[in-house]
mmCIF file of C-alpha atoms in Angstrom:
data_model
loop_
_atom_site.group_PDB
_atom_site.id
_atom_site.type_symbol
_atom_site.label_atom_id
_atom_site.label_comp_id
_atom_site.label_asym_id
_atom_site.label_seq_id
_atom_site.Cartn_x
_atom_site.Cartn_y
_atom_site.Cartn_z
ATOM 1 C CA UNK A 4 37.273 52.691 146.825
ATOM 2 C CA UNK A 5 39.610 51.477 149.348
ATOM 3 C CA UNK A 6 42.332 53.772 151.146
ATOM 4 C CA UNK A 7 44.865 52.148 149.472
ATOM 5 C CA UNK A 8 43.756 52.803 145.731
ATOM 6 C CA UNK A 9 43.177 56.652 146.877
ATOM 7 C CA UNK A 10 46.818 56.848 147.422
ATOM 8 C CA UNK A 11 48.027 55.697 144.401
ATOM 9 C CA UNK A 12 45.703 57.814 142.724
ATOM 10 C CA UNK A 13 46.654 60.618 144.510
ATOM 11 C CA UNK A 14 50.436 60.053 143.688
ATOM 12 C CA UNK A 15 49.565 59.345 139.915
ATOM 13 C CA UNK A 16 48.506 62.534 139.740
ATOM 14 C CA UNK A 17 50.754 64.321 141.403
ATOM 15 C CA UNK A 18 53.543 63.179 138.853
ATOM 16 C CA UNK A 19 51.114 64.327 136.158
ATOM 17 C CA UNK A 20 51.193 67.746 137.263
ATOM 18 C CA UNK A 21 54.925 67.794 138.432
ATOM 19 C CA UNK A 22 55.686 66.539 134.471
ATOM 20 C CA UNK A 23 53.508 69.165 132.960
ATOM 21 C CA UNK A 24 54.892 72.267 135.319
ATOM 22 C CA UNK A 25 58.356 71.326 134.481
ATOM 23 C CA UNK A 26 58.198 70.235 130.327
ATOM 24 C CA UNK A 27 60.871 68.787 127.901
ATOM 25 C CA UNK A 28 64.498 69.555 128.714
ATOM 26 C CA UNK A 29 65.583 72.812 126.920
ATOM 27 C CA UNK A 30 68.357 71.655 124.367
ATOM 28 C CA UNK A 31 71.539 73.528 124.740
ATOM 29 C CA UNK A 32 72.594 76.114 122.684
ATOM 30 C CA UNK A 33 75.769 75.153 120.696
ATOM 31 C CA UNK A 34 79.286 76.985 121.201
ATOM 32 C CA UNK A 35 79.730 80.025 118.902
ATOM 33 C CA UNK A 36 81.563 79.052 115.924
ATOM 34 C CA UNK A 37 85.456 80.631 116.261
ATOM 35 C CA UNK A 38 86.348 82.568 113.337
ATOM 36 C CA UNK A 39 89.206 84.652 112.165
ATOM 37 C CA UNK A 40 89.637 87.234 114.921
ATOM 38 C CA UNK A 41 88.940 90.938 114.687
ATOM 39 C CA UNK A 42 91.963 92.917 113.686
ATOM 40 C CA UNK A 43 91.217 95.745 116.078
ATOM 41 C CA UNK A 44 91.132 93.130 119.169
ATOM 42 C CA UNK A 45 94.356 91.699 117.941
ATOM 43 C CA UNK A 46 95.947 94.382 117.333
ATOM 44 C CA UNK A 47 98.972 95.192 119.365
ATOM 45 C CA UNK A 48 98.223 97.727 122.146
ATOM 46 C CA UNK A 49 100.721 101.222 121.701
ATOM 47 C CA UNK A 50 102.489 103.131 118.992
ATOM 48 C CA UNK A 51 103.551 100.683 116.293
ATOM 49 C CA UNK A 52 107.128 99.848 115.817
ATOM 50 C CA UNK A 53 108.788 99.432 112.618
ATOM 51 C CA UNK A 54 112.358 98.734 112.127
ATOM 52 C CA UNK A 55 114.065 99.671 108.408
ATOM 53 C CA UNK A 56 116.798 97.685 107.821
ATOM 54 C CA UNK A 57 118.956 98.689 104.100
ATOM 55 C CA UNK A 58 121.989 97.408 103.271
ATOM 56 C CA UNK A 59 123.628 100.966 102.616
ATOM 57 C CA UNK A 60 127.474 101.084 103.397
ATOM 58 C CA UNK A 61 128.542 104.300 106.008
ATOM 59 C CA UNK A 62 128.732 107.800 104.389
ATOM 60 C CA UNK A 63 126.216 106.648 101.513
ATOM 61 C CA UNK A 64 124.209 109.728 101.110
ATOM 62 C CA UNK A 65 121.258 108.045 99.039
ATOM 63 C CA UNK A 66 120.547 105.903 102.748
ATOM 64 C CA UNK A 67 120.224 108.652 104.292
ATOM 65 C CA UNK A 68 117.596 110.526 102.253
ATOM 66 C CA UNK A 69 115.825 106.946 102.855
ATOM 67 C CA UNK A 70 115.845 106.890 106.757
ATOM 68 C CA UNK A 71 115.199 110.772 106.351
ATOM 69 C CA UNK A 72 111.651 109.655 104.942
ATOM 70 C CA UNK A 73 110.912 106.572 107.208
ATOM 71 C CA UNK A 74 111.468 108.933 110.380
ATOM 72 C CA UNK A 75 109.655 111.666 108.981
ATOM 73 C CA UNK A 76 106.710 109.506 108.410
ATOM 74 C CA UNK A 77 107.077 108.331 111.528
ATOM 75 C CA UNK A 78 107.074 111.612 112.887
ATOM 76 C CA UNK A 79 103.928 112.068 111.597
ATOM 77 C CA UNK A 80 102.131 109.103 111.995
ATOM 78 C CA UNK A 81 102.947 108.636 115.741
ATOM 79 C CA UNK A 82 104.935 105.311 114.239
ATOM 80 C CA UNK A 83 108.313 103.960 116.386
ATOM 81 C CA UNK A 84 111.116 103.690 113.754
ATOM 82 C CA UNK A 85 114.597 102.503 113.565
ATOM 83 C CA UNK A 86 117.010 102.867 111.167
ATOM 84 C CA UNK A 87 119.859 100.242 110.926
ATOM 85 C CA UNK A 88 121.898 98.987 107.613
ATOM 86 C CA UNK A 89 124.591 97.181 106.975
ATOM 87 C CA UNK A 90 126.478 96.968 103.609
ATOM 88 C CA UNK A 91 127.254 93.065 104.426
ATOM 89 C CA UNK A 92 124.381 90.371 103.256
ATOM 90 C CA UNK A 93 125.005 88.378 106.437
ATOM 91 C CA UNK A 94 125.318 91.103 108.689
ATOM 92 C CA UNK A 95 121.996 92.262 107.303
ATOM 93 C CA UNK A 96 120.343 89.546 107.695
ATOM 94 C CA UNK A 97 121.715 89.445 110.995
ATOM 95 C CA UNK A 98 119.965 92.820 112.067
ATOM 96 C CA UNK A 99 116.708 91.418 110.587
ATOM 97 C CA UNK A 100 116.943 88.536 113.210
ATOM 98 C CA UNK A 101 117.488 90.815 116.113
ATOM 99 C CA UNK A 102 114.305 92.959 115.047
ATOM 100 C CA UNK A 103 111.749 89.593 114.639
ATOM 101 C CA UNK A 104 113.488 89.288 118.342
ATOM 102 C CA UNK A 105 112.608 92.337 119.612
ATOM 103 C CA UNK A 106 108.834 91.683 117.967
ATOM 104 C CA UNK A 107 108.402 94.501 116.055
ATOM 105 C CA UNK A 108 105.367 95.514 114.711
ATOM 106 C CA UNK A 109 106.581 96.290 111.205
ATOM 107 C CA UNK A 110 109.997 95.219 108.726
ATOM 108 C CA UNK A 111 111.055 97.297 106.040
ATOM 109 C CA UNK A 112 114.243 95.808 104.379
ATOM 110 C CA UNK A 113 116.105 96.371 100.997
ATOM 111 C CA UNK A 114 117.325 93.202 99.167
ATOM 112 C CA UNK A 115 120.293 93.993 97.467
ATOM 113 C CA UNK A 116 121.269 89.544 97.570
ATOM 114 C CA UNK A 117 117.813 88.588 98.013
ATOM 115 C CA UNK A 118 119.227 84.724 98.775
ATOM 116 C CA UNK A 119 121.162 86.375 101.776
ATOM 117 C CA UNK A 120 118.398 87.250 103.604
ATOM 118 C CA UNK A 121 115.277 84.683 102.455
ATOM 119 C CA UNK A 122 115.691 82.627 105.810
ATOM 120 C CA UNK A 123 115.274 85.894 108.028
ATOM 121 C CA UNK A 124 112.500 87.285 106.200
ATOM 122 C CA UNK A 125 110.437 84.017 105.996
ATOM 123 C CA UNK A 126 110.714 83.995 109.710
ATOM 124 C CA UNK A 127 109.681 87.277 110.147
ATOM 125 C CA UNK A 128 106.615 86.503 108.815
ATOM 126 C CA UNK A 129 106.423 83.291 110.289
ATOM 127 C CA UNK A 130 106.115 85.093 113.030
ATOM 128 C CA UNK A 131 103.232 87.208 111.989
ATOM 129 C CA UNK A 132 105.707 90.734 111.523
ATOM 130 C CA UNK A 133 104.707 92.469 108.143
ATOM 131 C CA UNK A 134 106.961 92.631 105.411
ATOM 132 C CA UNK A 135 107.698 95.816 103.472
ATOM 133 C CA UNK A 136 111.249 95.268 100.601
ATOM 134 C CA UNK A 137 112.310 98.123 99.436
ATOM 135 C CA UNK A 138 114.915 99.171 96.665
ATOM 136 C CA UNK A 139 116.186 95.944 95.307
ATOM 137 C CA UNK A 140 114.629 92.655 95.245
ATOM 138 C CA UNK A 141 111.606 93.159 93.735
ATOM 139 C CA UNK A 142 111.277 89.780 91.719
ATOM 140 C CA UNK A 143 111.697 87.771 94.500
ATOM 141 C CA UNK A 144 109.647 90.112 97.333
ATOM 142 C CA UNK A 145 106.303 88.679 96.928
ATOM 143 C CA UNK A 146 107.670 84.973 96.901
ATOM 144 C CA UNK A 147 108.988 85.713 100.529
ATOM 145 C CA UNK A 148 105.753 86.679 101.548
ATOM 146 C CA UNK A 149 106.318 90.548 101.940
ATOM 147 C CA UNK A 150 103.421 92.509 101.456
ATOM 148 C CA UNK A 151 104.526 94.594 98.546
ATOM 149 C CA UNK A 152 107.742 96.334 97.271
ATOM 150 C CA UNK A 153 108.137 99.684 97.060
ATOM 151 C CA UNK A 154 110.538 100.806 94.823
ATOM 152 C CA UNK A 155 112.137 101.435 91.236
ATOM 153 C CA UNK A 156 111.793 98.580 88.618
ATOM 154 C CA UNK A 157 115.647 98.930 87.960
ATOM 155 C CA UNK A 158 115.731 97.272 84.381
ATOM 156 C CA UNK A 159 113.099 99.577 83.496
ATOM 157 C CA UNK A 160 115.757 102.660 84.797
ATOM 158 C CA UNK A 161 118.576 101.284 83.470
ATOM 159 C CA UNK A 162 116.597 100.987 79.769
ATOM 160 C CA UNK A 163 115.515 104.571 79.913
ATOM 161 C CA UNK A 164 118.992 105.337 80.771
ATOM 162 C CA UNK A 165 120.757 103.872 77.554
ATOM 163 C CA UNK A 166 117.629 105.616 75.370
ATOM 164 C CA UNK A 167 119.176 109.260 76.735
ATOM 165 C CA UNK A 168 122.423 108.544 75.501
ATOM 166 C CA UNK A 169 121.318 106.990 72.882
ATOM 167 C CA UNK A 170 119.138 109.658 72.232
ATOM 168 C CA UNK A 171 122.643 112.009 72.917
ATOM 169 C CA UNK A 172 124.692 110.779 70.246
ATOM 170 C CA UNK A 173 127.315 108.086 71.815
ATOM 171 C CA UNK A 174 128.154 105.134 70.509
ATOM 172 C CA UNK A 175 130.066 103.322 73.295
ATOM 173 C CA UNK A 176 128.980 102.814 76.843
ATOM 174 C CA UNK A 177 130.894 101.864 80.181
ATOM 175 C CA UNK A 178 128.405 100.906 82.994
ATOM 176 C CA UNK A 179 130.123 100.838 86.601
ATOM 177 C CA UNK A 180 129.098 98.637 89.310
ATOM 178 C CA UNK A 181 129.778 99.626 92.712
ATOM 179 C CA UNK A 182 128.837 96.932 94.392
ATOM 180 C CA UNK A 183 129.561 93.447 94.157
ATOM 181 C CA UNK A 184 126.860 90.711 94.053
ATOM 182 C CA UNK A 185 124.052 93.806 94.186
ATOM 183 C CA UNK A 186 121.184 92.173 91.556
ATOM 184 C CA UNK A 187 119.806 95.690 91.086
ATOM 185 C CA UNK A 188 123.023 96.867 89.938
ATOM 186 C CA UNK A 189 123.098 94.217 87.366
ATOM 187 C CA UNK A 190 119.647 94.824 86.771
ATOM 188 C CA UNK A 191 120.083 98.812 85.471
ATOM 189 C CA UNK A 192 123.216 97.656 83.493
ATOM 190 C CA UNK A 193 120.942 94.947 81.758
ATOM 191 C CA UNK A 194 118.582 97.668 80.914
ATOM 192 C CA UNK A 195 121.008 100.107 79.833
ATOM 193 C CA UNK A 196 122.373 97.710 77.250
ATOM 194 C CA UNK A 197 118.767 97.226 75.892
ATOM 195 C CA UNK A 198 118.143 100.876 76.026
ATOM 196 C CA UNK A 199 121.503 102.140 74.585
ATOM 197 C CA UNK A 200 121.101 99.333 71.665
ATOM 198 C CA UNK A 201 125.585 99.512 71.499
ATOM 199 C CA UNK A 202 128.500 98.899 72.641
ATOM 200 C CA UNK A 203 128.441 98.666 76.157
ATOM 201 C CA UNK A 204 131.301 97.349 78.997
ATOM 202 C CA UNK A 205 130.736 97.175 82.525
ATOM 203 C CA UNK A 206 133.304 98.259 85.256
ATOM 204 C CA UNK A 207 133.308 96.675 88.941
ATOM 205 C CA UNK A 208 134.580 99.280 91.144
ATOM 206 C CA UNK A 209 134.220 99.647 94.989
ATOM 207 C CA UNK A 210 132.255 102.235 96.763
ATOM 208 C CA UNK A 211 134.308 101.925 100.249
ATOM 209 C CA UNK A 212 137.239 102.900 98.322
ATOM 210 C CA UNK A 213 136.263 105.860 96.166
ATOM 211 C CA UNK A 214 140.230 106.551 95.218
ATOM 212 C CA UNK A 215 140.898 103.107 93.734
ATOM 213 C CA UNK A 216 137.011 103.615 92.324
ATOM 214 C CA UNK A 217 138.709 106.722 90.557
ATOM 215 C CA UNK A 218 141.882 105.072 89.448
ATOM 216 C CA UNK A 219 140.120 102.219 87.721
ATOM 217 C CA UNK A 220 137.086 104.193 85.746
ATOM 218 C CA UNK A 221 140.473 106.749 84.969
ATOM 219 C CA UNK A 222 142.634 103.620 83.590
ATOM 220 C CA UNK A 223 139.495 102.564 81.612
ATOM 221 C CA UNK A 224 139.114 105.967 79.416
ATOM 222 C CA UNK A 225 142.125 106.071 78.991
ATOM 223 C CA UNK A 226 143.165 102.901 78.199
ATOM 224 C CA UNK A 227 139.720 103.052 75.406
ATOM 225 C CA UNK A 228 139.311 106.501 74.278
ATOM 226 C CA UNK A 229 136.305 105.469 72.182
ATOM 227 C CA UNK A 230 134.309 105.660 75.137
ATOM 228 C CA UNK A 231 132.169 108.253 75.068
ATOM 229 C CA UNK A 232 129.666 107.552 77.937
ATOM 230 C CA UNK A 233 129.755 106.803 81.329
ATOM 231 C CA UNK A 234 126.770 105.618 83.439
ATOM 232 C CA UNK A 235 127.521 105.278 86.827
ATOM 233 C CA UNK A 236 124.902 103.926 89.499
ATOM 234 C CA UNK A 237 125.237 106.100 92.494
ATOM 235 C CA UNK A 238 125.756 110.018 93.109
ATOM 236 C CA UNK A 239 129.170 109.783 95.194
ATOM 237 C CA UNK A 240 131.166 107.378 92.011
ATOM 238 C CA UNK A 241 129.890 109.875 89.581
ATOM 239 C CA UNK A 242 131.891 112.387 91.319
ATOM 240 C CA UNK A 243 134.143 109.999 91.178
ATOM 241 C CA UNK A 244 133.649 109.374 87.226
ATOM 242 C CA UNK A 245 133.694 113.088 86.817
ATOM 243 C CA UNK A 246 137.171 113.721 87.898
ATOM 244 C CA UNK A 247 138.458 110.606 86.254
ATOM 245 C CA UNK A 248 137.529 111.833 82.768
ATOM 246 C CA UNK A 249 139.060 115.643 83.697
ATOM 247 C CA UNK A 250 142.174 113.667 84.387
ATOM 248 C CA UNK A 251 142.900 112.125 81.413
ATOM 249 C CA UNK A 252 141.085 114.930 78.761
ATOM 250 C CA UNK A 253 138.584 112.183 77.686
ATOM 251 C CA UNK A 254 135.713 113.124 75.633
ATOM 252 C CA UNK A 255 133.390 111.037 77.594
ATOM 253 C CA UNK A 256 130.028 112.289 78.998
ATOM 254 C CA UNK A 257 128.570 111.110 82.625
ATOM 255 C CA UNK A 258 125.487 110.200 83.738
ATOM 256 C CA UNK A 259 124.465 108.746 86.890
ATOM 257 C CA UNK A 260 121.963 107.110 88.866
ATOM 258 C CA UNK A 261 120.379 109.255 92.047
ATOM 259 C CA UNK A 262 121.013 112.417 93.552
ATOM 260 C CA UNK A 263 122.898 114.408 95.759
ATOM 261 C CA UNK A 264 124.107 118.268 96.300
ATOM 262 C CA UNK A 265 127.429 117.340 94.037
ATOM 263 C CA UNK A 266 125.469 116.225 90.941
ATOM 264 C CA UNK A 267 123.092 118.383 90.777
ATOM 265 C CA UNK A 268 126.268 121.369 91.131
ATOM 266 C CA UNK A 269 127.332 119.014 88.101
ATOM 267 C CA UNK A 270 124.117 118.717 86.002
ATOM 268 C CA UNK A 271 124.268 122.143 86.239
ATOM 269 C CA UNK A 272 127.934 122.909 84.802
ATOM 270 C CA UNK A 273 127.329 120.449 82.205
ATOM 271 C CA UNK A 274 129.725 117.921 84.000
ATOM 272 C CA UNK A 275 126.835 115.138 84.499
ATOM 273 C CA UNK A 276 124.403 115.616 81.710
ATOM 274 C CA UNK A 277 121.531 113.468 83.500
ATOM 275 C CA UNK A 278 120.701 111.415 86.847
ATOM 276 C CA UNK A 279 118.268 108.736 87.264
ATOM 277 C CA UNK A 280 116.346 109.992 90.094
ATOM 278 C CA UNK A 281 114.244 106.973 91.927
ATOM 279 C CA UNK A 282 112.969 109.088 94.581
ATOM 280 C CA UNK A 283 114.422 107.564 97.548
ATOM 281 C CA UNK A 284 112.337 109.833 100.049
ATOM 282 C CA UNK A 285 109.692 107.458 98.647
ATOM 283 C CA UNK A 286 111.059 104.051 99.498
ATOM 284 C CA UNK A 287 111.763 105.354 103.425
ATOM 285 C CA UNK A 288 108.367 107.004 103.448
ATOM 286 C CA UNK A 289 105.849 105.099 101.953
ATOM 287 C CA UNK A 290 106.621 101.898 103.827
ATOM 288 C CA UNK A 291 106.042 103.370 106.939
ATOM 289 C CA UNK A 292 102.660 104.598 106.021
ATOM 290 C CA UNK A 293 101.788 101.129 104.691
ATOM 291 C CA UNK A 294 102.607 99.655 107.537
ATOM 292 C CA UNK A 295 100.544 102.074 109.814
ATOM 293 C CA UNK A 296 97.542 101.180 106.901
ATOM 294 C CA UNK A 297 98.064 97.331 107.128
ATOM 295 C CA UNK A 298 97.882 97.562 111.185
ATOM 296 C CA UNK A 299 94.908 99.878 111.434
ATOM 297 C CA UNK A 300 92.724 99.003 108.527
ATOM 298 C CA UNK A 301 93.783 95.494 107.243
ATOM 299 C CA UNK A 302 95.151 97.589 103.849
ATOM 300 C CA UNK A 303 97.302 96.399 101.611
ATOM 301 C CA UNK A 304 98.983 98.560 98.321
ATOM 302 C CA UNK A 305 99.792 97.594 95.227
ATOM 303 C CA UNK A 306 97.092 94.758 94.263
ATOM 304 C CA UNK A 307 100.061 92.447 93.952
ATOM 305 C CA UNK A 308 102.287 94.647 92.261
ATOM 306 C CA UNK A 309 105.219 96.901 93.277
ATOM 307 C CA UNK A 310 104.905 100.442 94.254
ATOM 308 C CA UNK A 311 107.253 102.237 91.805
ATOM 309 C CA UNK A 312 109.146 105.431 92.939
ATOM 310 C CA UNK A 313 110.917 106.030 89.256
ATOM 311 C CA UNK A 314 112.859 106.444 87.185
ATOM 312 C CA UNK A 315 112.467 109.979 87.300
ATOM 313 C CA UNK A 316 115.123 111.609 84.570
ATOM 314 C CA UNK A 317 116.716 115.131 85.867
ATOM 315 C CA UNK A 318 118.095 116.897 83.838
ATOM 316 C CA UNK A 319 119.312 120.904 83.145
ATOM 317 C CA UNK A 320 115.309 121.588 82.291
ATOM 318 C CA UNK A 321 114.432 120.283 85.820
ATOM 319 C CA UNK A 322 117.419 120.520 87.911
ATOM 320 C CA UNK A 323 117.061 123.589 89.537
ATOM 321 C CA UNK A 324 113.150 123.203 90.686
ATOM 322 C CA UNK A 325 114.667 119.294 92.037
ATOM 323 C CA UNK A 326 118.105 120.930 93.601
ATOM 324 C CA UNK A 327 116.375 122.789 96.385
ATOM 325 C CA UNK A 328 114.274 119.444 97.329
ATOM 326 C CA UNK A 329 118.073 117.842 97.610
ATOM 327 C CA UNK A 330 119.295 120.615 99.712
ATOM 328 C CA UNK A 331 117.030 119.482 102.017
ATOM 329 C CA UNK A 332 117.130 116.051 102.417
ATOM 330 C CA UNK A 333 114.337 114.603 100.808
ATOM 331 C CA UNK A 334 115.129 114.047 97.080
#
């Protein structure tokens, strides 16, 4: 074999050997498929924020049992919360901007003119903040994308509102509206018509000015003595409602939606016979807890429904054992 054939053998098998040490090219493994990220890693580092936004007007005593129970949750569930409301559907919807601003971890907001404030709450969860309504707006909550609505359903009130004084005797109803454009309002005088299954008139009165409120529910006895029950859809007008009837020697009987130290001193003389009591504690404190649930644990309430917080009916039977949970600030 000549020297130049050994060296190409030699080569050859080197090669061989080189080929066999090294093998077939591992194949890479592919990148690890990206799914929906894990809640816990997402979630926002520190105490969770949650701003409640109503539309109560100043010196309304029924907000303030509601931010009583959103800051006592929060209180208890290590939660951030701020109160703000504004009686004003633009304003409102106003204070909603500034809190998607701020990025708050949590919105809880009563729709008294749902249309008012669609655009801001759409954002808000546009820009991935949790949605809580409260109070009014139920029908149109879920459609906004909130995550439930805690609450009363206020046609159901109003209906078992007209069955009591139906149920009483009268024959002729007068429903007063306090506030203007408010669709739960409208709602509970709806109901009370079906309930009550009469004659009933409605009365547009204004809460900011509880003298004129007087004067006109006054001028409306009067001027139709056959009235013989008044409903009225807030503690501070049936105070209001009270007095008017004393003034003019009417026969007419009051009874009221919600709560406060005044009517149950009323339910009590006999002045107010019942109040519709939707638990307001409920709507400030619930929300907040939901909230916490929805950041910590992916929960959601209600299975698509509302949370209801009422109607509860108080009367003289109940009044006293409910009275000393008004005292304090939670009923």
């Amino acid at each position: 074999m000549s020297h130049r054939l050994k060296k190409i053998l030699v080569v050859a098998a080197g090669l061989v050997l080189l080929s066999a040490c090294t093998g077939p090219k591992a194949e890479e493994k592919p990148a690890a498929a990206t799914g929906p990220a894990d809640p816990a890693a997402t979630r926002p580092s520190g105490p969770l924020r949650v701003a409640v936004i109503s539309h109560g007007t100043a010196g309304d005593a029924f907000w303030n049992v509601v931010k009583n129970g959103a800051e006592e949750a929060g209180r208890q569930l290590g939660v951030g919360v701020e109160y703000n409301s504004d009686g004003d559907p633009g304003n409102q919807a106003k204070l909603v901007d500034n809190a998607v601003a701020q990025q708050v971890g949590g919105l809880v907001v009563s729709m008294a003119n749902p249309e008012a404030l669609k655009t801001s709450i759409e954002n808000a969860v546009r820009a991935g903040i949790p949605v809580i309504t409260i109070n009014s707006g139920e029908d149109k909550s879920a459609g906004y994308g909130a995550l439930t609505h805690v609450g009363q359903n206020e046609t159901i009130a109003g209906e078992e509102a007209g069955k009591k004084f139906k149920e009483l005797g009268k024959k002729k109803l007068l429903c007063v509206v306090h506030e203007a454009g408010n669709v739960g309002q409208a709602q509970r005088c709806d109901g009370a018509k079906s309930g009550f299954a009469g004659d009933v008139q409605t009365l547009q009165v204004d809460i900011s000015n509880p003298t004129d409120a007087e004067s006109r529910i006054r001028g409306a006895v009067r001027t139709d003595s056959s009235l013989d029950a008044v409903l009225t859809l807030n503690s501070q007008v049936a105070a209001r409602a009270v007095s008017a009837i004393k003034a003019v020697g009417s026969p007419a009987q009051v009874g009221t939606f919600d709560l406060n130290t005044d009517v149950v001193g009323a339910i009590k003389s006999g002045d107010v016979v019942f109040a519709v009591d939707q638990q307001q504690y409920e709507q400030g404190y619930l929300p907040v807890q939901f909230l916490k649930l929805y950041r910590d644990n992916a929960n959601v309430v209600g299975g698509g429904k509302p949370v209801l917080t009422g109607p509860d009916l108080v009367d003289k039977s109940t009044v006293d054992t409910v009275g000393q949970y008004v005292r304090r600030g939670t009923r």
